[in-house]
Coordinates of C-alpha atoms and ligand atoms in Angstrom, one line a residue:
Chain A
X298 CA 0.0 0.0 0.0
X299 CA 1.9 3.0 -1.0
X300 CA 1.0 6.6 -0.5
X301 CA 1.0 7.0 -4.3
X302 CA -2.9 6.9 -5.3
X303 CA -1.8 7.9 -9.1
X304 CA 1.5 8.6 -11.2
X305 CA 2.3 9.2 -14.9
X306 CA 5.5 8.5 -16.4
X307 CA 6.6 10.4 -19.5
X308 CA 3.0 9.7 -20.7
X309 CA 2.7 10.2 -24.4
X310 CA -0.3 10.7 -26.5
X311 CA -2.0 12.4 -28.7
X312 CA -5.2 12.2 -31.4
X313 CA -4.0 10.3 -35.0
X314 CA -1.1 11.7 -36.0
X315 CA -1.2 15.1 -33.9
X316 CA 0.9 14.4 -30.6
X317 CA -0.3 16.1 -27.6
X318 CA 1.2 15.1 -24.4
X319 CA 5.0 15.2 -24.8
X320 CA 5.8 13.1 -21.9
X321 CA 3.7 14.4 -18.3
X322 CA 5.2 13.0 -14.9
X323 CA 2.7 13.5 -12.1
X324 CA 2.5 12.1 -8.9
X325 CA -0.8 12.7 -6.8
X326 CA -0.9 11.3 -3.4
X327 CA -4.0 10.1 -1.2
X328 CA -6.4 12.2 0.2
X329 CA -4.6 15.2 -2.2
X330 CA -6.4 17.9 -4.4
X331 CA -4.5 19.0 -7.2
X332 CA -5.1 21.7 -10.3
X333 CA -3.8 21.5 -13.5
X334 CA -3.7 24.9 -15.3
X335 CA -2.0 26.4 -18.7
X336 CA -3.3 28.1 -21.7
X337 CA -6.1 27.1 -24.0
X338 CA -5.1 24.0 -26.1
X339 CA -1.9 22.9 -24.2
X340 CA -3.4 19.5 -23.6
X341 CA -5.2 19.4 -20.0
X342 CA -7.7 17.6 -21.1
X343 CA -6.0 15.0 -23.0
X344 CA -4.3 14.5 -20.4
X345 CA -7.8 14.0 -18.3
X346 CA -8.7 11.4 -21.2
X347 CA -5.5 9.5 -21.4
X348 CA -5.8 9.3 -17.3
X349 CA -9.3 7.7 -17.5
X350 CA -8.5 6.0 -20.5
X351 CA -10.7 7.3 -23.5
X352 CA -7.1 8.0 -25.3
X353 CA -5.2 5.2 -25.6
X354 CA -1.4 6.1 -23.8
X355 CA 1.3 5.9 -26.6
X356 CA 4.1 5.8 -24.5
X357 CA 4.9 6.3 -21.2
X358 CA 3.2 4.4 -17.8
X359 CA 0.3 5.2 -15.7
X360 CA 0.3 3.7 -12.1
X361 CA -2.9 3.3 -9.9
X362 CA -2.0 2.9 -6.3
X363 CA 1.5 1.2 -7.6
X364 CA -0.6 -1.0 -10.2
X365 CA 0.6 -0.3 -14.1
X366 CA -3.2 0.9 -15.6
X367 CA -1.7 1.7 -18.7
X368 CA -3.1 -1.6 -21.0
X369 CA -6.6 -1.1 -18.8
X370 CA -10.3 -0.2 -21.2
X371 CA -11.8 3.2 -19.6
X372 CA -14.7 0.9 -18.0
X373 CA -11.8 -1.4 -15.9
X374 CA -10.4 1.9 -14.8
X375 CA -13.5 3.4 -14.0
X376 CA -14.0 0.5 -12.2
X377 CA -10.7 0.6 -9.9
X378 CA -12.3 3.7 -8.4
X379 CA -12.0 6.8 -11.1
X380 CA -14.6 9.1 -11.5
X381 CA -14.3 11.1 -14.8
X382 CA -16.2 14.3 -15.2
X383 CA -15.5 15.5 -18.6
X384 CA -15.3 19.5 -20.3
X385 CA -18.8 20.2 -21.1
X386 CA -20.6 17.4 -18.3
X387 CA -21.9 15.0 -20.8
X388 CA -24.4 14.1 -19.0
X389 CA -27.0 11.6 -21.1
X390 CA -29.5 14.4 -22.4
X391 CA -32.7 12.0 -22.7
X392 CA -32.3 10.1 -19.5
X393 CA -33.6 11.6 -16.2
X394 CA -31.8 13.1 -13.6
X395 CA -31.9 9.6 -11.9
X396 CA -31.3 7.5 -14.4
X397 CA -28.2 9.2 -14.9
X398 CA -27.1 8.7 -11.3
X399 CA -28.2 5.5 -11.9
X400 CA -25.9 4.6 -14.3
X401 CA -23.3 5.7 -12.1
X402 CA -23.8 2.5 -9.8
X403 CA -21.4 1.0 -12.8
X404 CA -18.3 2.4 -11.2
X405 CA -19.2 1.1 -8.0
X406 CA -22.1 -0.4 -6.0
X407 CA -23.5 2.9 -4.1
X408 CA -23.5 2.4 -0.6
X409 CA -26.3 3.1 1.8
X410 CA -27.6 6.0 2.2
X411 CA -25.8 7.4 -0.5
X412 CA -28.5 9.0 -2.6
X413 CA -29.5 11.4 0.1
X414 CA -26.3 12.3 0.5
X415 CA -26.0 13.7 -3.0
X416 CA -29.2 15.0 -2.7
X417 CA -28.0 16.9 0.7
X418 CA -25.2 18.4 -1.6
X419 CA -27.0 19.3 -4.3
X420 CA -30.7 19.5 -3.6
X421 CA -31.6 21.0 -7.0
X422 CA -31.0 17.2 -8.5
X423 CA -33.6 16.0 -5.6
X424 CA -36.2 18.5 -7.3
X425 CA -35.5 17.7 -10.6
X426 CA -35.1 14.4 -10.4
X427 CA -37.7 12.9 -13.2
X428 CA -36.4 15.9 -15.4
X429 CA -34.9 15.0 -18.6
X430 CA -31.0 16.0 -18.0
X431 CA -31.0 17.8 -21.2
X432 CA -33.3 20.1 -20.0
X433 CA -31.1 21.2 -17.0
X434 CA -29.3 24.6 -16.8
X435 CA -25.6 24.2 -17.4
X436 CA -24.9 24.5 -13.7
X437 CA -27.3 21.7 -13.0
X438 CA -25.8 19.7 -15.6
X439 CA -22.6 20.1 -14.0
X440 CA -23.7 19.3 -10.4
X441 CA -25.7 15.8 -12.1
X442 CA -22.4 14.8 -13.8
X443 CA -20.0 15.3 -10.2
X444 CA -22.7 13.8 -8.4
X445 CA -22.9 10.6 -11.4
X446 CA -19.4 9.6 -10.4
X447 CA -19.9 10.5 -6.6
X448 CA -22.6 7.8 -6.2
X449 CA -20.2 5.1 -7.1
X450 CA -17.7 5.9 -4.5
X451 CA -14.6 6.8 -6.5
X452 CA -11.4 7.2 -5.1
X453 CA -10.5 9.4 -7.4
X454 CA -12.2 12.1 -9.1
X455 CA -11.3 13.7 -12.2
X456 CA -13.5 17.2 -13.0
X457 CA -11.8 18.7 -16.5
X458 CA -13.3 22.8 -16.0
X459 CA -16.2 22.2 -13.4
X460 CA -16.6 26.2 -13.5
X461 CA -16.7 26.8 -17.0
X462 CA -20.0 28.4 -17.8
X463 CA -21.3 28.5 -14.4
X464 CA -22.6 31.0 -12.6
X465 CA -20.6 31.8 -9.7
X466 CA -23.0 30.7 -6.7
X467 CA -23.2 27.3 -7.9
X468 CA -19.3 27.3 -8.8
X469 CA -18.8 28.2 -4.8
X470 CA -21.0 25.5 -3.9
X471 CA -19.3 22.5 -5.7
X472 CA -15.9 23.7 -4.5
X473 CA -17.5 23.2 -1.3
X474 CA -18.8 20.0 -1.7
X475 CA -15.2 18.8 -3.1
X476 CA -13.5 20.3 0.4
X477 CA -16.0 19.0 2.4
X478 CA -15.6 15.2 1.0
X479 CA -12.0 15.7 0.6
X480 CA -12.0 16.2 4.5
X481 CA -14.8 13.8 5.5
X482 CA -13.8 10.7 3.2
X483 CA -10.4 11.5 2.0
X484 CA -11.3 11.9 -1.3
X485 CA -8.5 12.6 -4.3
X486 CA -9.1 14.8 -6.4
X487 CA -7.7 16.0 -9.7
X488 CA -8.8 19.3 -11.5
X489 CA -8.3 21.1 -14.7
X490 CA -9.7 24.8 -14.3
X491 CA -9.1 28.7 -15.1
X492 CA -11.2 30.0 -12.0
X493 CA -8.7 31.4 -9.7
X494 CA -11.6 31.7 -6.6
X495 CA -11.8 27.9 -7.4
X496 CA -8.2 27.1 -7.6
X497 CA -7.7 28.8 -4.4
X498 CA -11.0 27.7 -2.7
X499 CA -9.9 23.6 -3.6
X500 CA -6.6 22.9 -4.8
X501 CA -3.7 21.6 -2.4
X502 CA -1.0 22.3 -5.1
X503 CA -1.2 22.6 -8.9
X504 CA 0.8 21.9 -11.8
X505 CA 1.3 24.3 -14.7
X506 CA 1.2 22.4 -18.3
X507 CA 2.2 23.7 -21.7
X508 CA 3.1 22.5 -24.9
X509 CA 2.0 19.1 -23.5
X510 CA 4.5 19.1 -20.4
X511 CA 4.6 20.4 -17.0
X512 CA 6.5 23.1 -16.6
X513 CA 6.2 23.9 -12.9
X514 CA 4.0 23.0 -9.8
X515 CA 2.7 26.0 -7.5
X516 CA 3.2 24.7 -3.9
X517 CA 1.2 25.9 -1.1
X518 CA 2.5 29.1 -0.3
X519 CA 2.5 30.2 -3.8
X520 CA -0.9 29.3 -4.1
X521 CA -2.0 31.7 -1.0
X522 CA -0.7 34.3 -3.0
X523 CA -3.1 35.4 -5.7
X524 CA -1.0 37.5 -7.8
X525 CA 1.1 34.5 -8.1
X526 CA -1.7 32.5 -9.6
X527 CA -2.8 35.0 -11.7
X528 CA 0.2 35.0 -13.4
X529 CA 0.6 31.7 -13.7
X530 CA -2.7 31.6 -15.3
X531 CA -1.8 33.9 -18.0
X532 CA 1.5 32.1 -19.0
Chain B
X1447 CA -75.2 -6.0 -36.9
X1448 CA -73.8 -6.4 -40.8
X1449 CA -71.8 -3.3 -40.0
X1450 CA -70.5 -4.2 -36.7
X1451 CA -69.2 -7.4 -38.0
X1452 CA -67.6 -5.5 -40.8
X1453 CA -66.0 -3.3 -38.8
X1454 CA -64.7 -5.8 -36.6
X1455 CA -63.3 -7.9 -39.9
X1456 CA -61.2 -4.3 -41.0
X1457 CA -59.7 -3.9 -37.3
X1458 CA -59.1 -7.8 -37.4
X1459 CA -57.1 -7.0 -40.8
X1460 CA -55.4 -3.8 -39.4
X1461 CA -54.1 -5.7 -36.1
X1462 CA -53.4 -8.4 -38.2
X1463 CA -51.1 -6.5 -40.7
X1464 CA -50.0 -4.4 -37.3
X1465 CA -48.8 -7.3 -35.3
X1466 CA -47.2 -8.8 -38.1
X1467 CA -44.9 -5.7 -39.1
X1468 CA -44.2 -4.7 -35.2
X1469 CA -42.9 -8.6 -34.8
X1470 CA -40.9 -7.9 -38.1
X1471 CA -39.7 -4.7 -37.3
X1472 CA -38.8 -4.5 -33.5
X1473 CA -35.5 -6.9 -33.6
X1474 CA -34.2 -4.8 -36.6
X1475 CA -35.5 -1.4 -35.3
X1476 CA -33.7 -2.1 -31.9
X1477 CA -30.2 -3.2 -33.8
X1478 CA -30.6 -0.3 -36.3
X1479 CA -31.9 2.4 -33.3
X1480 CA -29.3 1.3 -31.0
X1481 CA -26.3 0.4 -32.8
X1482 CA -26.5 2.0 -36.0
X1483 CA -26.1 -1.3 -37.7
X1484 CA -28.5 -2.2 -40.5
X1485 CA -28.5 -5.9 -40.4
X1486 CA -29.6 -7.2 -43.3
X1487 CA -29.4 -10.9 -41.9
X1488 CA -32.4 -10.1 -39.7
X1489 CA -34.4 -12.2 -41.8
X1490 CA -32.4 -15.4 -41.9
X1491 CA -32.8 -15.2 -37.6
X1492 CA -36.4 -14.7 -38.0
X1493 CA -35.6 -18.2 -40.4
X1494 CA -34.0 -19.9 -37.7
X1495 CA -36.7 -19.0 -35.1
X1496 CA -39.1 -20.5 -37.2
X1497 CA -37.0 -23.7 -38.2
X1498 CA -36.1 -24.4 -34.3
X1499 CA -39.9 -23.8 -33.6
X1500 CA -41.4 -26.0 -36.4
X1501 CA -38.8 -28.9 -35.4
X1502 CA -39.2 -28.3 -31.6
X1503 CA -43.1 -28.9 -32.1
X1504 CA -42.5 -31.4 -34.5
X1505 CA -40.6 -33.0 -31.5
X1506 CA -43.3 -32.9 -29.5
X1507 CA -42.6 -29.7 -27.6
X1508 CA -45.6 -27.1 -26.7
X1509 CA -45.7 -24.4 -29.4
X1510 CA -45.3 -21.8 -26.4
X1511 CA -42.1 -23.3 -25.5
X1512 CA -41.0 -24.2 -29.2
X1513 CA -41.7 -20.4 -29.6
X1514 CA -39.3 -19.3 -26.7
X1515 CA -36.4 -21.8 -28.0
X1516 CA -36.6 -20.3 -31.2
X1517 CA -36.3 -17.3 -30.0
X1518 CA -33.1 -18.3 -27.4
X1519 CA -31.5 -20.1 -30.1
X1520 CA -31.7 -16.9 -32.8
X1521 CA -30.5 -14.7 -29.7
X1522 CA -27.4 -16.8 -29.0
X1523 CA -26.6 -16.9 -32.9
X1524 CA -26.9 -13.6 -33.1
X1525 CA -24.8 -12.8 -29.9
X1526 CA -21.9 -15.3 -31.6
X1527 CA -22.4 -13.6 -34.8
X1528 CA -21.7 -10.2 -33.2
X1529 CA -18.8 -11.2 -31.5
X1530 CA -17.0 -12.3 -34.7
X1531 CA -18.1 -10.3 -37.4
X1532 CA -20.0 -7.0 -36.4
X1533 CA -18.2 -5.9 -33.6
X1534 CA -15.2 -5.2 -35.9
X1535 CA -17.4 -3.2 -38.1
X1536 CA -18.8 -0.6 -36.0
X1537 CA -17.0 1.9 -37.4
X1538 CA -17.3 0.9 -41.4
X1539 CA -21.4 1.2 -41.9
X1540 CA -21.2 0.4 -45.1
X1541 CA -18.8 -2.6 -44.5
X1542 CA -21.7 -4.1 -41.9
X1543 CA -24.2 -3.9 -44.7
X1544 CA -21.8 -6.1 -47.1
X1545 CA -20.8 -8.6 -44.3
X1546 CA -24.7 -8.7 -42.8
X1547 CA -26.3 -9.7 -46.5
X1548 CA -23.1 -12.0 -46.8
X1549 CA -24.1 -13.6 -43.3
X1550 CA -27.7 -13.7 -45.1
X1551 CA -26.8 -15.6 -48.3
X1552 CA -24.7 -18.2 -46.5
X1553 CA -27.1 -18.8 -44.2
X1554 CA -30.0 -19.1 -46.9
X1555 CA -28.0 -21.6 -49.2
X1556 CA -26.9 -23.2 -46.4
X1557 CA -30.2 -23.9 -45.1
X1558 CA -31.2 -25.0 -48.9
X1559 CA -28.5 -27.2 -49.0
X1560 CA -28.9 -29.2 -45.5
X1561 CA -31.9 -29.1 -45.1
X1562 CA -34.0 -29.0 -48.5
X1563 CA -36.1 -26.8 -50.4
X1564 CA -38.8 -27.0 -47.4
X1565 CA -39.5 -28.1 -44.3
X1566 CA -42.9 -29.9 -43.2
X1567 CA -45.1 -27.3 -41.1
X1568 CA -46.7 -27.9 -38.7
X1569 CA -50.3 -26.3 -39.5
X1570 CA -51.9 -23.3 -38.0
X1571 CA -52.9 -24.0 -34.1
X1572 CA -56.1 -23.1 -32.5
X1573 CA -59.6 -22.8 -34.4
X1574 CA -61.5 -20.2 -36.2
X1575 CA -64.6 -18.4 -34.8
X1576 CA -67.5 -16.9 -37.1
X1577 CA -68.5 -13.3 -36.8
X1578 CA -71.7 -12.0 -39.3
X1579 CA -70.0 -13.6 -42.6
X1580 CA -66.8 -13.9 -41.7
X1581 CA -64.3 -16.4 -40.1
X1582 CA -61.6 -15.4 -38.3
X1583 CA -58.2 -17.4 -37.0
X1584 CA -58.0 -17.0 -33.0
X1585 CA -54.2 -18.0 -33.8
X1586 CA -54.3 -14.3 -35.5
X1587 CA -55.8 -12.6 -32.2
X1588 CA -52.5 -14.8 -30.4
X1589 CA -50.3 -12.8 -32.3
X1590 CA -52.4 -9.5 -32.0
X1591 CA -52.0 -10.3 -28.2
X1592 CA -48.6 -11.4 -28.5
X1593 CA -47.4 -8.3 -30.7
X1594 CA -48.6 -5.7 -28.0
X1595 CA -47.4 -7.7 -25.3
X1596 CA -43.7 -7.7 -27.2
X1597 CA -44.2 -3.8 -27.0
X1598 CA -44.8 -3.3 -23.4
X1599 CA -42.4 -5.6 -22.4
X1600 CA -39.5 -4.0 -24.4
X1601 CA -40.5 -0.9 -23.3
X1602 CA -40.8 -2.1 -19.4
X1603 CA -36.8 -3.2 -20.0
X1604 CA -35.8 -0.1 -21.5
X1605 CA -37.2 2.0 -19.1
X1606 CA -37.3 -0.5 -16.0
X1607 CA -34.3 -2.7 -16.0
X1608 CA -30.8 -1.6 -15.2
X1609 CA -29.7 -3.0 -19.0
X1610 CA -32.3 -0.2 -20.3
X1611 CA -30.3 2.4 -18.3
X1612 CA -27.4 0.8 -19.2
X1613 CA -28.7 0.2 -23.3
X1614 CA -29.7 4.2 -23.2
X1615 CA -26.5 5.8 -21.8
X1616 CA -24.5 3.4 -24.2
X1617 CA -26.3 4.5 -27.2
X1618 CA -26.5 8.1 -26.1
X1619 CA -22.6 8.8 -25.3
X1620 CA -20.1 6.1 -25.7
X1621 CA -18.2 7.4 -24.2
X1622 CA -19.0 8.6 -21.6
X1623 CA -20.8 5.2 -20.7
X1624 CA -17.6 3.7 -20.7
X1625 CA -15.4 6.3 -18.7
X1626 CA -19.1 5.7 -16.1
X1627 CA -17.2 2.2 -15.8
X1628 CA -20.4 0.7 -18.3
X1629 CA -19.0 -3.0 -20.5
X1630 CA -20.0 -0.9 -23.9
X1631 CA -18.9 -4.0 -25.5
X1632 CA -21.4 -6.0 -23.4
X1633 CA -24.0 -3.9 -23.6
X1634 CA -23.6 -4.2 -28.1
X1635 CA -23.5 -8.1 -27.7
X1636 CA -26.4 -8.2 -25.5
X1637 CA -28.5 -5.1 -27.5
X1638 CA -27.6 -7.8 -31.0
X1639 CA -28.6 -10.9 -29.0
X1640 CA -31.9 -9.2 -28.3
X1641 CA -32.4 -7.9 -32.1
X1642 CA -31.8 -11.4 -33.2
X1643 CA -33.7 -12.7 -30.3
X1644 CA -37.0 -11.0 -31.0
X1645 CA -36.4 -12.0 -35.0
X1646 CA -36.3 -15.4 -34.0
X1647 CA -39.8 -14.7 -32.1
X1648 CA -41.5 -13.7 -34.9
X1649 CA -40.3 -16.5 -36.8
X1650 CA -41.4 -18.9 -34.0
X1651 CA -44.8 -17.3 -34.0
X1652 CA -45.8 -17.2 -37.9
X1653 CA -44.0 -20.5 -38.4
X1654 CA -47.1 -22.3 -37.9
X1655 CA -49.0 -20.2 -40.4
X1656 CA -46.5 -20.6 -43.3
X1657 CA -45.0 -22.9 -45.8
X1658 CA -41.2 -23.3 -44.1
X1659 CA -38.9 -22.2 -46.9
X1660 CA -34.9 -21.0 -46.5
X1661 CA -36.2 -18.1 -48.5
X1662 CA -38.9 -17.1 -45.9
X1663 CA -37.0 -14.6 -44.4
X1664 CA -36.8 -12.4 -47.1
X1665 CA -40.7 -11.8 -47.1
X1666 CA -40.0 -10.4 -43.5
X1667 CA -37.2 -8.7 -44.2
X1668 CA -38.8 -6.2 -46.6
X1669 CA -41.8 -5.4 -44.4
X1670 CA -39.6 -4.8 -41.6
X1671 CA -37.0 -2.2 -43.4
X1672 CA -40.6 -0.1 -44.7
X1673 CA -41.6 0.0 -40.8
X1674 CA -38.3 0.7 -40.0
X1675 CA -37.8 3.4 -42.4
X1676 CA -40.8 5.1 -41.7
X1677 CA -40.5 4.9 -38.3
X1678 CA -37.0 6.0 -37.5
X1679 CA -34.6 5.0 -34.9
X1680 CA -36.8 4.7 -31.5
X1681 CA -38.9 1.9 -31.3
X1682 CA -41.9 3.3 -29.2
X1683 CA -42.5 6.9 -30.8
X1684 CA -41.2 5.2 -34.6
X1685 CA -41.5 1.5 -35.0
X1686 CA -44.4 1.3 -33.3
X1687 CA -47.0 4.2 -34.6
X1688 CA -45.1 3.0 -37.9
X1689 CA -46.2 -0.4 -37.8
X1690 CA -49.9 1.0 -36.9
X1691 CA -50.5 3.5 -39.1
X1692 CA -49.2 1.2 -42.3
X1693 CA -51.4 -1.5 -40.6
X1694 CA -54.2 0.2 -41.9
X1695 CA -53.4 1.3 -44.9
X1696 CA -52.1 -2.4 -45.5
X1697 CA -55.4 -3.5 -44.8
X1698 CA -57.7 -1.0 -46.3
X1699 CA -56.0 -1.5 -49.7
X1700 CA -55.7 -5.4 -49.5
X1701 CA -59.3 -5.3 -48.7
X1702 CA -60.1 -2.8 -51.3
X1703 CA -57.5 -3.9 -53.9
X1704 CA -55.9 -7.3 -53.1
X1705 CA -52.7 -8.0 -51.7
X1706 CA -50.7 -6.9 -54.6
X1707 CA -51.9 -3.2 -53.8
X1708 CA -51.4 -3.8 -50.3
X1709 CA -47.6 -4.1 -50.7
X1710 CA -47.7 -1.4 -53.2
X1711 CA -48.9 0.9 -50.7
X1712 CA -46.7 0.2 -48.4
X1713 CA -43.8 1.1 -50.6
X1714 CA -45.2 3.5 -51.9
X1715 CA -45.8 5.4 -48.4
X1716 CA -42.0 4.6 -47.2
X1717 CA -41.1 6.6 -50.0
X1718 CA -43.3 9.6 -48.9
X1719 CA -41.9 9.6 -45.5
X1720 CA -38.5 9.3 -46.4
X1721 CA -39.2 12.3 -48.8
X1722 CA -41.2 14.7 -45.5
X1723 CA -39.2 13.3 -42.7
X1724 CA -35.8 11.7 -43.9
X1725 CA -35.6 10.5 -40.3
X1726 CA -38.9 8.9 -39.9
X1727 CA -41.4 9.8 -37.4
X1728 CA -39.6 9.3 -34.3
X1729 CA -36.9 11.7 -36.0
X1730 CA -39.7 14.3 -36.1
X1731 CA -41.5 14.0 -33.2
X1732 CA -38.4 14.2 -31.5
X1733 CA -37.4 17.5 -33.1
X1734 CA -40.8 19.0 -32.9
X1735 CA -40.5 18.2 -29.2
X1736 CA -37.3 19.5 -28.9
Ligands
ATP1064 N1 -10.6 15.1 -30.8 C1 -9.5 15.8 -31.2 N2 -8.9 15.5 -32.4 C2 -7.8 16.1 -32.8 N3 -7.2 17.1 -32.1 C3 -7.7 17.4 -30.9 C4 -8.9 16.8 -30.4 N4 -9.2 17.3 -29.2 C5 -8.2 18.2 -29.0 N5 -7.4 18.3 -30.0 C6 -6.2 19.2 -30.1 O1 -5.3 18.8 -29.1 C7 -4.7 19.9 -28.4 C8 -4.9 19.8 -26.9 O2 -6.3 19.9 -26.7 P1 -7.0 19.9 -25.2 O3 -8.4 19.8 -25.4 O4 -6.3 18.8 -24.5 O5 -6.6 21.3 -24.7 P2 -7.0 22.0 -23.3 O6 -5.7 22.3 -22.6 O7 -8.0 21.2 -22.6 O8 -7.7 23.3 -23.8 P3 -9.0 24.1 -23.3 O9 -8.4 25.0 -22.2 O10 -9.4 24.9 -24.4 O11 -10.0 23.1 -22.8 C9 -5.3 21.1 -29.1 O12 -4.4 21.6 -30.0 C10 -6.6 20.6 -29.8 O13 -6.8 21.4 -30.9
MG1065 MG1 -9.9 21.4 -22.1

């Protein structure tokens, strides 16, 4: 049992021809919450994809609590305890609100109780839940898709820009939610995001990608400091 | 009186043509809505259901239950068939309409070959009942019973089961299903294995009322791709209003016109659609809805 949840080495990947990741070393531990910021296009979210699996690694490994996960089919990672919510929530438009936490019991059986407990978090998806998903608002939509992966009890959560297009109330709230079950249940939790309230508000430490590398990681006291951030943000 | 029983003989007609064309139509309509994949060796599993059923009977077996194995045996076929030739196709549409009608004429040779030109039937259960001047099959009111009952039940495990949450979130992002930790794989091989499984039905259940030929799928096969066609991808708001609206127009002109005009019609009307709505009703009723 190492102290290690997840670690990349010199990942490679990248969509047909056009290579993206250029060889990312991370290292997240238990119980950690991490960003991941850089410029528009650098390849955050490939990297998300290649960590859940969607993108196929080319080279490099990818270690889940010391286990190689490279060789492993999105589904069998999801299954190891990886909760993936994607840029843009993808949540299943013409299911309900509950059958799409429903089909979140796929990543894990959901222990007791566990439904109210979402609900408790985000009671909007308690009213709304024989609405058709598609119909949500885009914070809604964004709340359904964190709280799809919750119900199966990830270990790990991957959320690729929970703020973008959110309004700011509900943005505050889901930070919240992430602290609170960081604290309470020790969840990990992985972030790609340009909100610097949510950056501060969440992360633990954060690492700054471009051209499909990291190029630095913002410790703690850097991150207090929000000029710092800022101009980390605007690399 | 006169009228009533007349009336009763055209809504015998319509259901009849109705069930017929739902029992056609739903195994391809599920393969095509869910999968994208236009199997055109969905009538050579409606064949097999109604080979296994005819010789299960023959055997001495119940019709109910000869039905069922028909059914269970297409499935499984169809399940095998997926894993080794149409899973590799997903991508290549085109390619799974080549290997599908390969599938097809194999199978129907090969059926001519082993097993003859025909196969002894086993004659049309239950009796007839009189109504003003007519006479009407109860076997047909079976399938009228059996064709609705199909349609519930499918739509109880779509909306009711876990592998209808399962089906829906596979067919409506991939991707996403998977990265939710959902088999996508599984869920194809099982979504095929049903399409196959509720061909072989309806083979099971009109093998009694037909001559037992390795062409007899074909007959199917046509009736099914008009319902389909008009219809669109989603079973309940396409396949099914599909199957009921050409029911009736099936019926009025065979009535009117003889069988001939019947088919005709039905053609004919496909072609309409396809012209108005070039995604079939559900396609439209799912735009106008939004
Ligand atoms: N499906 C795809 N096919 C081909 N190229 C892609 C695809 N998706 C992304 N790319 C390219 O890969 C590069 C990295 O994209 P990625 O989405 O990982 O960036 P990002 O850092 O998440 O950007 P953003 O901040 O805009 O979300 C970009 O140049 C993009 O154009
Ligand atoms: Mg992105």
């Amino acid at each position: 049992m190492t102290d290690t949840i997840l670690k990349t080495a010199k990942l490679e990947t990248g969509y047909d021809s056009k290579p993206v990741l250029q060889g990312v070393d991370i290292e997240v531990k238990r119980s950690e919450i991490v960003a991941v910021i850089g410029r528009n296009g650098v390849g955050k979210s490939t990297l998300m994809k290649s960590l859940i699996g969607l993108l196929p690694c080319k080279r490099g490994e990818l270690l889940l609590e010391g286990e190689p996960i490279t060789k492993l089919s999105a589904h069998r990672r999801a299954r190891r305890g990886i909760g993936y919510v994607p840029q843009g929530r993808d949540v299943f438009p013409r299911m309900t609100v509950m059958e799409n936490l429903r089909a979140g019991e796929s990543l894990g059986a959901p222990s007791p109780g566990i439904y109210e407990r979402m609900f408790e978090f985000f009671p909007i998806l308690e009213e709304r839940r024989n609405q058709r998903a598609g119909t949500l608002s885009g914070g809604q939509q964004q709340q359904l898709s964190i709280a799809r992966v919750l119900i199966g009890s990830p270990k790990l959560v991957l959320l690729d820009e929970p703020s973008e297009g959110i309004q700011p109330s509900i943005v505050q709230e889901i930070a919240r939610t992430m602290v609170r079950l960081n604290r309470e249940s020790g969840l990990t939790v992985i972030f790609v995001e340009q909100n610097i309230d949510m950056i501060r508000a969440m992360a633990h430490r954060c690492y700054v990608m471009d051209k499909g590398r990291i190029v630095t990681e913002l410790t703690p006291e850097m991150l207090e400091d929000r000029d710092t951030v800022r101009r980390y943000l605007s690399v | 009186m006169a009228f009533l029983s007349e009336l009763f003989a055209f809504l015998y007609q319509a259901g009849d043509a109705f069930a017929f064309l739902v029992l056609a139509a739903c195994g391809l309509a599920i393969v095509f809505g869910m999968m994208g994949v236009i199997n055109l060796a969905h009538g050579e599993f409606i064949l097999c259901g109604a080979y296994v059923c005819a010789t299960a009977t023959r055997l001495g077996m119940p019709l109910p239950l000869s039905v069922l194995l028909g059914a269970l045996v297409a499935g499984i076929v169809g399940m095998i068939l997926e894993r080794l030739v149409i899973r590799h196709l997903y991508h290549r549409p085109l390619d799974t309409i080549v290997a599908t009608w390969g599938i097809s004429m194999i199978a129907t040779q090969g059926t001519l070959i082993v097993l003859g030109s025909t196969l002894p039937g086993t004659g049309t259960p239950l009796g007839s009942f009189t109504l003003g001047d007519y006479s009407f099959s109860q076997y047909r009111l079976v399938l009228i019973g059996t064709a609705l009952a199909t349609l519930v039940g499918l739509y109880l495990l779509f909306t009711r089961t876990r592998f209808g949450i399962l089906a829906r979130a596979t067919i409506q992002m991939p991707h996403m299903a998977q990265a939710l930790g959902i088999n996508t794989g599984l869920v194809y091989s099982l979504t095929f294995g049903l399409g196959a499984g509720l061909a072989g039905l309806a083979g099971g259940l009109y093998a009694p009322t037909m001559t037992l030929v390795p062409t007899m799928g074909s007959a199917f096969l046509v009736e099914a791709f008009v319902t389909v066609v008009v219809g669109g991808a989603d079973i309940f708001l396409g396949t099914a209003p599909a199957a009921a609206i050409l029911g009736v127009i099936k019926a009025a002109l065979t009535s009117w016109y003889g069988q001939l005009a019947g088919q005709i019609g039905l053609l004919l009307t496909a072609i309409v659609v396809i012209r108005v709505m070039p995604r079939g009703l559900s396609g439209w009723l799912l735009r106008e809805r939004g």
